[in-house]
Short mmCIF file of C-alpha atoms in Angstrom, two decimals:
data_model
loop_
_atom_site.label_atom_id
_atom_site.label_comp_id
_atom_site.label_asym_id
_atom_site.label_seq_id
_atom_site.Cartn_x
_atom_site.Cartn_y
_atom_site.Cartn_z
CA MET W 39 87.35 117.16 120.73
CA GLU W 40 89.48 120.17 119.41
CA ALA W 41 87.75 119.79 116.32
CA HIS W 42 84.41 120.40 117.62
CA SER W 43 85.52 122.94 119.91
CA GLY W 44 86.87 124.90 117.02
CA ARG W 45 90.61 124.78 118.08
CA ARG W 46 91.65 122.12 115.32
CA ASP W 47 90.19 120.85 111.79
CA LEU W 48 89.85 117.28 111.55
CA ILE W 49 90.08 116.54 107.64
CA PHE W 50 89.51 112.97 106.04
CA LEU W 51 91.26 112.59 102.73
CA ASP W 52 91.37 109.79 100.13
CA GLU W 53 90.84 109.18 96.52
CA CYS W 54 88.35 107.79 94.46
CA GLY W 55 87.86 106.56 90.82
CA PHE W 56 84.69 107.26 88.63
CA ALA W 57 84.25 105.03 85.71
CA PRO W 58 82.33 105.54 82.20
CA THR W 59 79.56 102.88 83.33
CA MET W 60 78.94 103.20 87.40
CA PRO W 61 77.88 100.18 89.21
CA THR W 62 73.82 99.74 88.87
CA GLY W 63 72.51 98.87 92.38
CA TYR W 64 68.93 97.99 90.97
CA THR W 65 66.86 98.70 88.06
CA TRP W 66 63.32 97.75 86.85
CA SER W 67 61.80 96.52 83.78
CA ARG W 68 58.10 95.40 82.52
CA ILE W 69 57.28 91.97 83.19
CA GLY W 70 58.44 89.26 80.56
CA GLN W 71 61.22 92.03 79.47
CA ARG W 72 64.91 91.55 80.44
CA ALA W 73 66.29 95.04 81.85
CA VAL W 74 69.50 96.44 79.66
CA VAL W 75 71.83 98.42 81.31
CA PRO W 76 74.13 100.44 78.74
CA ARG W 77 78.21 100.03 79.32
CA GLU W 78 80.66 102.01 77.93
CA ASP W 79 84.28 101.17 77.31
CA THR W 80 86.42 102.06 80.39
CA LYS W 81 90.04 102.27 78.49
CA ASN W 82 91.79 105.70 79.44
CA ARG W 83 88.22 107.18 80.52
CA ARG W 84 88.31 106.97 84.21
CA VAL W 85 88.10 110.17 86.38
CA ASN W 86 90.12 110.27 89.45
CA VAL W 87 89.06 112.31 92.34
CA LEU W 88 91.19 113.47 95.18
CA GLY W 89 88.77 114.57 98.14
CA ALA W 90 88.72 116.14 101.58
CA GLU W 91 86.16 116.14 104.09
CA ILE W 92 86.30 118.72 106.76
CA VAL W 93 85.18 118.14 110.08
CA GLY W 94 85.41 121.20 112.83
CA ALA W 95 84.01 124.66 113.16
CA GLY W 96 83.42 125.05 109.43
CA PRO W 97 82.47 121.58 107.92
CA ASP W 98 83.25 121.42 104.00
CA LEU W 99 83.90 119.28 101.39
CA LEU W 100 86.66 119.91 98.66
CA TRP W 101 87.68 118.02 95.92
CA GLN W 102 89.83 118.20 92.64
CA ARG W 103 89.47 115.73 89.70
CA THR W 104 92.05 114.41 87.12
CA SER W 105 91.77 112.06 84.24
CA GLY W 106 95.34 111.07 84.82
CA LYS W 107 96.95 109.34 88.20
CA ILE W 108 96.72 111.25 91.26
CA ASP W 109 100.52 111.04 92.75
CA ALA W 110 102.47 112.30 95.55
CA GLY W 111 103.17 115.61 93.96
CA MET W 112 99.58 116.43 92.97
CA LEU W 113 98.44 115.40 96.72
CA LEU W 114 101.10 117.80 98.20
CA GLU W 115 99.69 120.43 96.32
CA PHE W 116 96.14 119.74 97.19
CA VAL W 117 97.08 119.76 100.85
CA LEU W 118 99.08 123.10 100.79
CA VAL W 119 97.03 124.97 98.64
CA ARG W 120 93.45 124.08 99.03
CA LEU W 121 93.83 122.52 102.78
CA ALA W 122 96.39 124.85 104.22
CA GLY W 123 95.93 127.76 102.09
CA LEU W 124 99.64 128.16 100.97
CA GLY W 125 99.35 129.96 97.86
CA GLY W 126 102.87 129.21 96.38
CA GLY W 127 102.23 125.41 97.26
CA ALA W 128 105.19 123.25 97.21
CA ALA W 129 107.64 125.56 95.59
CA VAL W 130 107.78 127.73 98.97
CA LEU W 131 106.81 125.00 101.62
CA GLU W 132 110.44 125.05 102.85
CA LEU W 133 110.44 129.18 103.12
CA ALA W 134 107.26 129.08 104.93
CA ALA W 135 107.85 126.10 107.45
CA ASP W 136 111.19 127.57 108.15
CA GLY W 137 111.33 131.28 107.85
CA LEU W 138 113.88 133.17 106.50
CA GLY W 139 113.39 136.47 108.67
CA VAL W 140 110.27 138.72 108.48
CA ASP W 141 111.84 140.90 105.86
CA VAL W 142 112.18 137.76 103.51
CA MET W 143 109.15 135.11 104.76
CA PRO W 144 108.47 134.79 108.07
CA VAL W 145 107.09 131.50 109.41
CA TRP W 146 104.09 130.86 108.09
CA GLU W 147 100.93 128.88 109.79
CA ARG W 148 97.47 127.68 109.00
CA ARG W 149 94.71 129.90 110.51
CA ARG W 150 93.46 126.88 112.56
CA PRO W 151 95.62 123.92 112.84
CA CYS W 152 94.34 120.56 111.27
CA THR W 153 95.02 116.86 111.37
CA VAL W 154 94.63 115.03 108.18
CA VAL W 155 93.46 111.40 108.31
CA LEU W 156 94.80 109.34 105.40
CA ASP W 157 95.06 105.92 104.51
CA ASN W 158 98.69 104.08 103.62
CA ALA W 159 97.89 104.53 99.83
CA SER W 160 101.15 104.55 97.87
CA ALA W 161 100.97 108.50 97.01
CA HIS W 162 100.22 109.06 100.73
CA VAL W 163 103.49 107.40 101.85
CA ALA W 164 105.71 108.42 98.71
CA LYS W 165 108.93 110.50 100.12
CA ALA W 166 107.69 113.37 97.77
CA PHE W 167 104.68 113.54 100.19
CA LYS W 168 105.23 112.21 103.75
CA GLY W 169 108.88 113.22 103.58
CA ARG W 170 107.44 116.61 103.77
CA ARG W 171 105.70 115.70 107.11
CA ARG W 172 108.11 117.69 109.38
CA GLN W 173 107.43 120.96 107.30
CA LEU W 174 103.73 120.22 107.05
CA ALA W 175 103.59 120.12 110.92
CA LYS W 176 105.34 123.34 111.14
CA ILE W 177 102.66 125.12 109.13
CA GLY W 178 99.51 123.49 110.91
CA VAL W 179 98.92 120.74 108.98
CA ASP W 180 99.46 117.11 110.94
CA LEU W 181 99.38 113.87 109.17
CA LEU W 182 97.33 110.60 110.79
CA TYR W 183 97.80 107.50 108.93
CA LEU W 184 95.16 105.01 109.62
CA PRO W 185 95.90 101.00 110.32
CA PRO W 186 96.13 99.14 107.46
CA TYR W 187 92.78 97.77 105.98
CA SER W 188 90.35 99.90 107.85
CA PRO W 189 88.46 102.06 105.56
CA GLU W 190 85.69 102.31 107.76
CA LEU W 191 87.75 104.63 110.00
CA ASN W 192 87.92 107.32 107.12
CA ASP W 193 84.53 109.30 107.20
CA ILE W 194 85.20 110.17 103.60
CA GLU W 195 84.29 106.46 102.52
CA LEU W 196 80.75 107.63 103.23
CA VAL W 197 80.92 110.55 100.88
CA TRP W 198 82.26 108.35 98.23
CA ARG W 199 79.57 106.12 98.22
CA GLN W 200 76.69 108.37 98.49
CA ALA W 201 78.03 110.23 95.29
CA LYS W 202 78.50 107.12 93.66
CA TYR W 203 74.83 105.58 94.61
CA GLN W 204 72.42 108.59 95.19
CA ASP W 205 73.89 111.74 93.23
CA TYR W 206 75.02 110.10 90.26
CA PRO W 207 71.64 109.14 88.39
CA GLN W 208 72.57 108.82 85.11
CA ARG W 209 74.57 105.66 85.47
CA THR W 210 76.53 105.64 82.03
CA GLN W 211 78.66 108.30 80.40
CA THR W 212 79.83 108.68 76.87
CA SER W 213 83.20 110.95 77.48
CA THR W 214 85.53 112.00 80.23
CA ASP W 215 84.25 115.45 80.13
CA THR W 216 80.63 114.22 80.90
CA ILE W 217 81.96 112.00 83.99
CA GLY W 218 83.87 114.76 85.20
CA GLU W 219 80.68 117.03 85.08
CA ALA W 220 78.69 114.32 86.48
CA VAL W 221 81.18 114.15 89.20
CA ASP W 222 81.43 117.76 89.94
CA ARG W 223 77.21 117.90 90.35
CA ALA W 224 77.26 114.82 92.58
CA MET W 225 80.23 116.06 94.82
CA THR W 226 78.57 119.62 95.25
CA ARG W 227 75.14 117.86 96.19
CA GLN W 228 77.51 115.92 99.03
CA GLN W 229 78.99 119.48 99.68
CA ASP W 230 75.63 121.16 99.99
CA ARG W 231 74.48 118.42 102.64
CA ILE W 232 77.59 118.68 104.67
CA ARG W 233 77.25 122.60 104.62
CA GLN W 234 73.63 122.41 105.53
CA SER W 235 74.06 120.28 108.26
CA ALA W 236 76.45 122.57 109.94
CA THR W 237 74.01 125.25 109.61
CA ASN W 238 70.72 123.37 110.95
CA PHE W 239 73.16 122.38 114.03
CA THR W 240 74.09 125.75 114.76
CA GLN W 241 70.40 126.82 114.18
CA ALA W 242 69.15 124.11 116.67
CA ALA W 243 71.87 124.98 119.05
#
């Protein structure tokens, strides 16, 4: 209710992996000929994406990709810089949350408070991230953990599914760079749909 009234943003956060060869839902071939789907070696060529779907007065989709592991440190920086707008990230979180007086750094707060919905993945519950929960709340970022084994409660799962099966038409990529470029194109299409749906809703209202 608060999200739709504009008093708070609701943000669904999760990670997803994209491999050199994506799942093939269907294909076709001439009668009597066997369909052959190219497949690339996946060793050390996976691209991981950290994404956040924002629901509220300004619906949006933000993401960050890496060829490495998404750990608690990367997650914290993403939440602080991309979602909360705290430019200094983790390096200034303690100062921003507790303040040192107006002459040094006053208590800082997100323009509109938000609730970040996430599952219990290892990076999400690691001390380096979850241990900052109190400070995050002070700057306007509340964490809401979903019950175990309930991915259907995280709206961004639909974004991942559509990005993989609808907006990733070339199913096989030959390098990490081309995977990353394809991921960005797919996520941009998803972002455009989310933003456009908000525009259409506003015009209809």
